[in-house]
């Protein structure tokens, strides 16, 4: 890529992008690794979810991080806290 990237991860808040969009992007940029995921809102904050099987698109609207983690683990996925220092309704979990 012109700016030196070898990969990107794309997510949207509480919605899965259409799989066809990613197929087209991957064909258009064969030298770029493109990960598709979703940013899921839970009581504890926002979490980025990436699962290896792009067909494993589970429901949005999960109440807690414990429920989300169990679901992501069952799909052998990756879970990343999107904004760990963001002050939200529950407050910052770090002191």
Tab-separated table of N, CA and C in Angstrom:
chain	number	residue	atom	x	y	z
A	1	UNK	N	0.847	-1.177	0.000
A	1	UNK	CA	0.000	0.000	0.000
A	1	UNK	C	0.892	1.240	0.000
A	2	UNK	N	0.348	2.295	-0.510
A	2	UNK	CA	1.120	3.523	-0.663
A	2	UNK	C	1.636	4.078	0.660
A	3	UNK	N	0.901	3.897	1.745
A	3	UNK	CA	1.335	4.467	3.022
A	3	UNK	C	1.993	3.434	3.926
A	4	UNK	N	2.230	2.239	3.419
A	4	UNK	CA	2.961	1.233	4.166
A	4	UNK	C	2.133	0.286	5.018
A	5	UNK	N	0.822	0.335	4.918
A	5	UNK	CA	-0.016	-0.582	5.694
A	5	UNK	C	0.003	-1.977	5.087
A	6	UNK	N	-0.008	-2.977	5.942
A	6	UNK	CA	-0.141	-4.360	5.464
A	6	UNK	C	-1.478	-4.954	5.872
A	7	UNK	N	-2.186	-4.275	6.768
A	7	UNK	CA	-3.486	-4.774	7.192
A	7	UNK	C	-4.293	-3.714	7.909
A	8	UNK	N	-5.616	-3.899	7.895
A	8	UNK	CA	-6.530	-3.015	8.617
A	8	UNK	C	-7.649	-3.860	9.223
A	9	UNK	N	-8.259	-3.333	10.259
A	9	UNK	CA	-9.424	-3.965	10.876
A	9	UNK	C	-10.569	-2.961	10.823
A	10	UNK	N	-11.694	-3.387	10.286
A	10	UNK	CA	-12.850	-2.512	10.136
A	10	UNK	C	-14.005	-3.029	10.982
A	11	UNK	N	-14.592	-2.129	11.768
A	11	UNK	CA	-15.759	-2.487	12.576
A	11	UNK	C	-16.779	-1.368	12.481
A	12	UNK	N	-17.992	-1.674	12.851
A	12	UNK	CA	-19.067	-0.691	12.942
A	12	UNK	C	-19.771	-0.935	14.272
A	13	UNK	N	-20.348	0.112	14.833
A	13	UNK	CA	-21.065	-0.028	16.107
A	13	UNK	C	-22.317	-0.873	15.939
A	14	UNK	N	-22.365	-1.965	16.663
A	14	UNK	CA	-23.555	-2.801	16.810
A	14	UNK	C	-24.201	-3.247	15.501
A	15	UNK	N	-23.392	-3.420	14.481
A	15	UNK	CA	-23.907	-3.965	13.222
A	15	UNK	C	-22.775	-4.639	12.458
A	16	UNK	N	-23.092	-5.747	11.843
A	16	UNK	CA	-22.125	-6.440	10.989
A	16	UNK	C	-22.223	-5.847	9.591
A	17	UNK	N	-21.107	-5.508	8.988
A	17	UNK	CA	-21.119	-5.070	7.599
A	17	UNK	C	-21.428	-6.266	6.719
A	18	UNK	N	-22.021	-6.030	5.559
A	18	UNK	CA	-22.300	-7.146	4.646
A	18	UNK	C	-21.008	-7.858	4.234
A	19	UNK	N	-21.038	-9.180	4.258
A	19	UNK	CA	-19.854	-9.975	3.903
A	19	UNK	C	-19.374	-9.673	2.484
A	20	UNK	N	-20.322	-9.409	1.590
A	20	UNK	CA	-19.954	-9.131	0.202
A	20	UNK	C	-19.058	-7.898	0.102
A	21	UNK	N	-19.279	-6.901	0.946
A	21	UNK	CA	-18.424	-5.702	0.952
A	21	UNK	C	-16.968	-6.082	1.203
A	22	UNK	N	-16.750	-7.005	2.136
A	22	UNK	CA	-15.380	-7.412	2.462
A	22	UNK	C	-14.779	-8.282	1.369
A	23	UNK	N	-15.581	-9.124	0.762
A	23	UNK	CA	-15.069	-9.923	-0.365
A	23	UNK	C	-14.572	-9.000	-1.478
A	24	UNK	N	-15.357	-7.971	-1.778
A	24	UNK	CA	-14.980	-7.021	-2.830
A	24	UNK	C	-13.723	-6.246	-2.447
A	25	UNK	N	-13.631	-5.808	-1.212
A	25	UNK	CA	-12.438	-5.063	-0.770
A	25	UNK	C	-11.190	-5.941	-0.820
A	26	UNK	N	-11.329	-7.191	-0.414
A	26	UNK	CA	-10.173	-8.096	-0.434
A	26	UNK	C	-9.711	-8.370	-1.857
A	27	UNK	N	-10.625	-8.454	-2.806
A	27	UNK	CA	-10.247	-8.639	-4.213
A	27	UNK	C	-9.572	-7.381	-4.752
A	28	UNK	N	-10.085	-6.224	-4.355
A	28	UNK	CA	-9.546	-4.956	-4.844
A	28	UNK	C	-8.150	-4.671	-4.286
A	29	UNK	N	-7.881	-5.130	-3.057
A	29	UNK	CA	-6.598	-4.889	-2.392
A	29	UNK	C	-5.997	-6.216	-1.932
A	30	UNK	N	-5.510	-7.037	-2.857
A	30	UNK	CA	-5.028	-8.375	-2.485
A	30	UNK	C	-3.803	-8.370	-1.564
A	31	UNK	N	-3.033	-7.317	-1.545
A	31	UNK	CA	-1.854	-7.252	-0.685
A	31	UNK	C	-2.141	-6.736	0.716
A	32	UNK	N	-3.389	-6.435	0.992
A	32	UNK	CA	-3.783	-5.865	2.279
A	32	UNK	C	-4.648	-6.871	3.044
A	33	UNK	N	-4.244	-7.195	4.257
A	33	UNK	CA	-5.076	-8.049	5.107
A	33	UNK	C	-6.204	-7.196	5.666
A	34	UNK	N	-7.442	-7.607	5.408
A	34	UNK	CA	-8.610	-6.855	5.866
A	34	UNK	C	-9.416	-7.736	6.815
A	35	UNK	N	-9.457	-7.324	8.087
A	35	UNK	CA	-10.237	-8.038	9.091
A	35	UNK	C	-11.588	-7.363	9.250
A	36	UNK	N	-12.639	-8.165	9.235
A	36	UNK	CA	-13.954	-7.593	9.482
A	36	UNK	C	-14.450	-8.055	10.838
A	37	UNK	N	-15.046	-7.130	11.554
A	37	UNK	CA	-15.546	-7.434	12.880
A	37	UNK	C	-16.715	-6.532	13.210
A	38	UNK	N	-16.976	-6.402	14.487
A	38	UNK	CA	-18.081	-5.573	14.949
A	38	UNK	C	-17.696	-4.976	16.300
A	39	UNK	N	-18.166	-3.775	16.572
A	39	UNK	CA	-17.994	-3.168	17.893
A	39	UNK	C	-19.315	-3.320	18.627
A	40	UNK	N	-19.302	-4.100	19.691
A	40	UNK	CA	-20.529	-4.418	20.415
A	40	UNK	C	-20.585	-3.621	21.716
A	41	UNK	N	-21.738	-3.007	21.955
A	41	UNK	CA	-21.967	-2.243	23.182
A	41	UNK	C	-22.513	-3.165	24.263
A	42	UNK	N	-21.828	-3.185	25.405
A	42	UNK	CA	-22.260	-3.946	26.582
A	42	UNK	C	-22.396	-2.975	27.748
A	43	UNK	N	-22.899	-3.459	28.857
A	43	UNK	CA	-23.009	-2.615	30.051
A	43	UNK	C	-21.663	-2.048	30.469
A	44	UNK	N	-20.595	-2.826	30.267
A	44	UNK	CA	-19.256	-2.423	30.712
A	44	UNK	C	-18.508	-1.566	29.696
A	45	UNK	N	-19.072	-1.348	28.533
A	45	UNK	CA	-18.415	-0.540	27.510
A	45	UNK	C	-18.541	-1.146	26.133
A	46	UNK	N	-17.681	-0.698	25.233
A	46	UNK	CA	-17.685	-1.163	23.846
A	46	UNK	C	-16.532	-2.136	23.638
A	47	UNK	N	-16.804	-3.211	22.888
A	47	UNK	CA	-15.807	-4.248	22.665
A	47	UNK	C	-15.753	-4.616	21.194
A	48	UNK	N	-14.531	-4.713	20.662
A	48	UNK	CA	-14.327	-5.134	19.281
A	48	UNK	C	-14.277	-6.650	19.246
A	49	UNK	N	-14.984	-7.227	18.291
A	49	UNK	CA	-15.061	-8.676	18.158
A	49	UNK	C	-14.615	-9.065	16.756
A	50	UNK	N	-13.687	-10.020	16.697
A	50	UNK	CA	-13.235	-10.596	15.433
A	50	UNK	C	-13.294	-12.105	15.577
A	51	UNK	N	-13.946	-12.771	14.645
A	51	UNK	CA	-14.026	-14.234	14.665
A	51	UNK	C	-13.467	-14.763	13.350
A	52	UNK	N	-12.749	-15.898	13.387
A	52	UNK	CA	-12.119	-16.411	12.164
A	52	UNK	C	-13.113	-16.832	11.090
A	53	UNK	N	-14.276	-17.293	11.480
A	53	UNK	CA	-15.294	-17.706	10.515
A	53	UNK	C	-16.200	-16.516	10.242
A	54	UNK	N	-16.093	-15.945	9.053
A	54	UNK	CA	-16.870	-14.743	8.745
A	54	UNK	C	-18.372	-15.008	8.723
A	55	UNK	N	-18.775	-16.277	8.729
A	55	UNK	CA	-20.201	-16.594	8.772
A	55	UNK	C	-20.738	-16.644	10.199
A	56	UNK	N	-19.859	-16.551	11.184
A	56	UNK	CA	-20.272	-16.612	12.593
A	56	UNK	C	-20.719	-15.232	13.049
A	57	UNK	N	-21.835	-14.803	12.564
A	57	UNK	CA	-22.347	-13.471	12.889
A	57	UNK	C	-23.464	-13.610	13.896
A	58	UNK	N	-23.102	-13.492	15.161
A	58	UNK	CA	-24.084	-13.700	16.211
A	58	UNK	C	-24.835	-12.415	16.507
A	59	UNK	N	-25.818	-12.523	17.376
A	59	UNK	CA	-26.728	-11.413	17.672
A	59	UNK	C	-26.016	-10.217	18.297
A	60	UNK	N	-26.598	-9.080	18.076
A	60	UNK	CA	-26.154	-7.844	18.703
A	60	UNK	C	-27.133	-7.569	19.852
A	61	UNK	N	-26.704	-6.907	20.877
A	61	UNK	CA	-27.577	-6.603	22.002
A	61	UNK	C	-27.261	-7.460	23.215
A	62	UNK	N	-26.021	-7.882	23.310
A	62	UNK	CA	-25.574	-8.705	24.427
A	62	UNK	C	-25.435	-7.813	25.662
A	63	UNK	N	-25.945	-8.272	26.780
A	63	UNK	CA	-26.015	-7.437	27.974
A	63	UNK	C	-24.680	-7.247	28.683
A	64	UNK	N	-23.892	-8.301	28.824
A	64	UNK	CA	-22.687	-8.173	29.646
A	64	UNK	C	-21.452	-8.711	28.933
A	65	UNK	N	-20.305	-8.272	29.419
A	65	UNK	CA	-19.035	-8.731	28.868
A	65	UNK	C	-18.855	-10.230	29.104
A	66	UNK	N	-19.376	-10.754	30.192
A	66	UNK	CA	-19.250	-12.192	30.451
A	66	UNK	C	-19.985	-13.010	29.389
A	67	UNK	N	-21.188	-12.577	29.033
A	67	UNK	CA	-21.943	-13.256	27.976
A	67	UNK	C	-21.218	-13.132	26.636
A	68	UNK	N	-20.724	-11.930	26.340
A	68	UNK	CA	-20.018	-11.707	25.081
A	68	UNK	C	-18.747	-12.544	25.017
A	69	UNK	N	-17.992	-12.563	26.098
A	69	UNK	CA	-16.746	-13.338	26.094
A	69	UNK	C	-17.012	-14.817	25.849
A	70	UNK	N	-18.037	-15.362	26.468
A	70	UNK	CA	-18.378	-16.762	26.243
A	70	UNK	C	-18.705	-17.037	24.792
A	71	UNK	N	-19.434	-16.132	24.174
A	71	UNK	CA	-19.801	-16.291	22.770
A	71	UNK	C	-18.578	-16.195	21.863
A	72	UNK	N	-17.732	-15.212	22.107
A	72	UNK	CA	-16.519	-15.038	21.300
A	72	UNK	C	-15.588	-16.236	21.472
A	73	UNK	N	-15.410	-16.690	22.705
A	73	UNK	CA	-14.566	-17.864	22.958
A	73	UNK	C	-15.092	-19.094	22.228
A	74	UNK	N	-16.412	-19.259	22.179
A	74	UNK	CA	-16.987	-20.431	21.516
A	74	UNK	C	-16.734	-20.421	20.010
A	75	UNK	N	-16.458	-19.245	19.453
A	75	UNK	CA	-16.141	-19.116	18.026
A	75	UNK	C	-14.642	-18.957	17.790
A	76	UNK	N	-13.836	-19.148	18.850
A	76	UNK	CA	-12.377	-19.004	18.771
A	76	UNK	C	-11.981	-17.624	18.239
A	77	UNK	N	-12.687	-16.612	18.734
A	77	UNK	CA	-12.465	-15.259	18.263
A	77	UNK	C	-11.580	-14.437	19.179
A	78	UNK	N	-11.472	-13.171	18.834
A	78	UNK	CA	-10.664	-12.204	19.577
A	78	UNK	C	-11.597	-11.121	20.096
A	79	UNK	N	-11.410	-10.736	21.351
A	79	UNK	CA	-12.214	-9.706	21.991
A	79	UNK	C	-11.272	-8.612	22.478
A	80	UNK	N	-11.529	-7.373	22.079
A	80	UNK	CA	-10.672	-6.238	22.441
A	80	UNK	C	-11.550	-5.138	23.035
A	81	UNK	N	-11.156	-4.619	24.184
A	81	UNK	CA	-11.878	-3.505	24.792
A	81	UNK	C	-11.575	-2.255	23.973
A	82	UNK	N	-12.600	-1.652	23.381
A	82	UNK	CA	-12.396	-0.553	22.439
A	82	UNK	C	-11.942	0.747	23.105
A	83	UNK	N	-12.512	1.110	24.206
A	83	UNK	CA	-12.212	2.399	24.855
A	83	UNK	C	-12.057	2.182	26.360
A	84	UNK	N	-10.982	1.548	26.800
A	84	UNK	CA	-10.884	1.177	28.216
A	84	UNK	C	-10.819	2.353	29.188
A	85	UNK	N	-10.434	3.517	28.739
A	85	UNK	CA	-10.322	4.653	29.650
A	85	UNK	C	-11.451	5.660	29.477
A	86	UNK	N	-12.449	5.314	28.689
A	86	UNK	CA	-13.586	6.193	28.445
A	86	UNK	C	-14.520	6.183	29.650
A	87	UNK	N	-14.876	7.352	30.120
A	87	UNK	CA	-15.812	7.450	31.245
A	87	UNK	C	-17.229	7.295	30.701
A	88	UNK	N	-17.913	6.270	31.148
A	88	UNK	CA	-19.272	6.021	30.680
A	88	UNK	C	-20.222	5.974	31.868
A	89	UNK	N	-21.395	5.441	31.659
A	89	UNK	CA	-22.397	5.347	32.719
A	89	UNK	C	-21.850	4.592	33.925
A	90	UNK	N	-21.117	3.517	33.667
A	90	UNK	CA	-20.587	2.719	34.778
A	90	UNK	C	-19.290	3.292	35.335
A	91	UNK	N	-18.739	4.305	34.692
A	91	UNK	CA	-17.496	4.905	35.156
A	91	UNK	C	-16.282	4.135	34.685
A	92	UNK	N	-15.146	4.708	34.905
A	92	UNK	CA	-13.899	4.075	34.492
A	92	UNK	C	-13.563	2.947	35.463
A	93	UNK	N	-13.195	1.795	34.929
A	93	UNK	CA	-12.894	0.644	35.771
A	93	UNK	C	-11.473	0.674	36.317
A	94	UNK	N	-10.704	1.667	35.902
A	94	UNK	CA	-9.339	1.809	36.409
A	94	UNK	C	-9.286	2.979	37.379
A	95	UNK	N	-8.471	2.860	38.392
A	95	UNK	CA	-8.317	3.999	39.305
A	95	UNK	C	-6.848	4.335	39.453
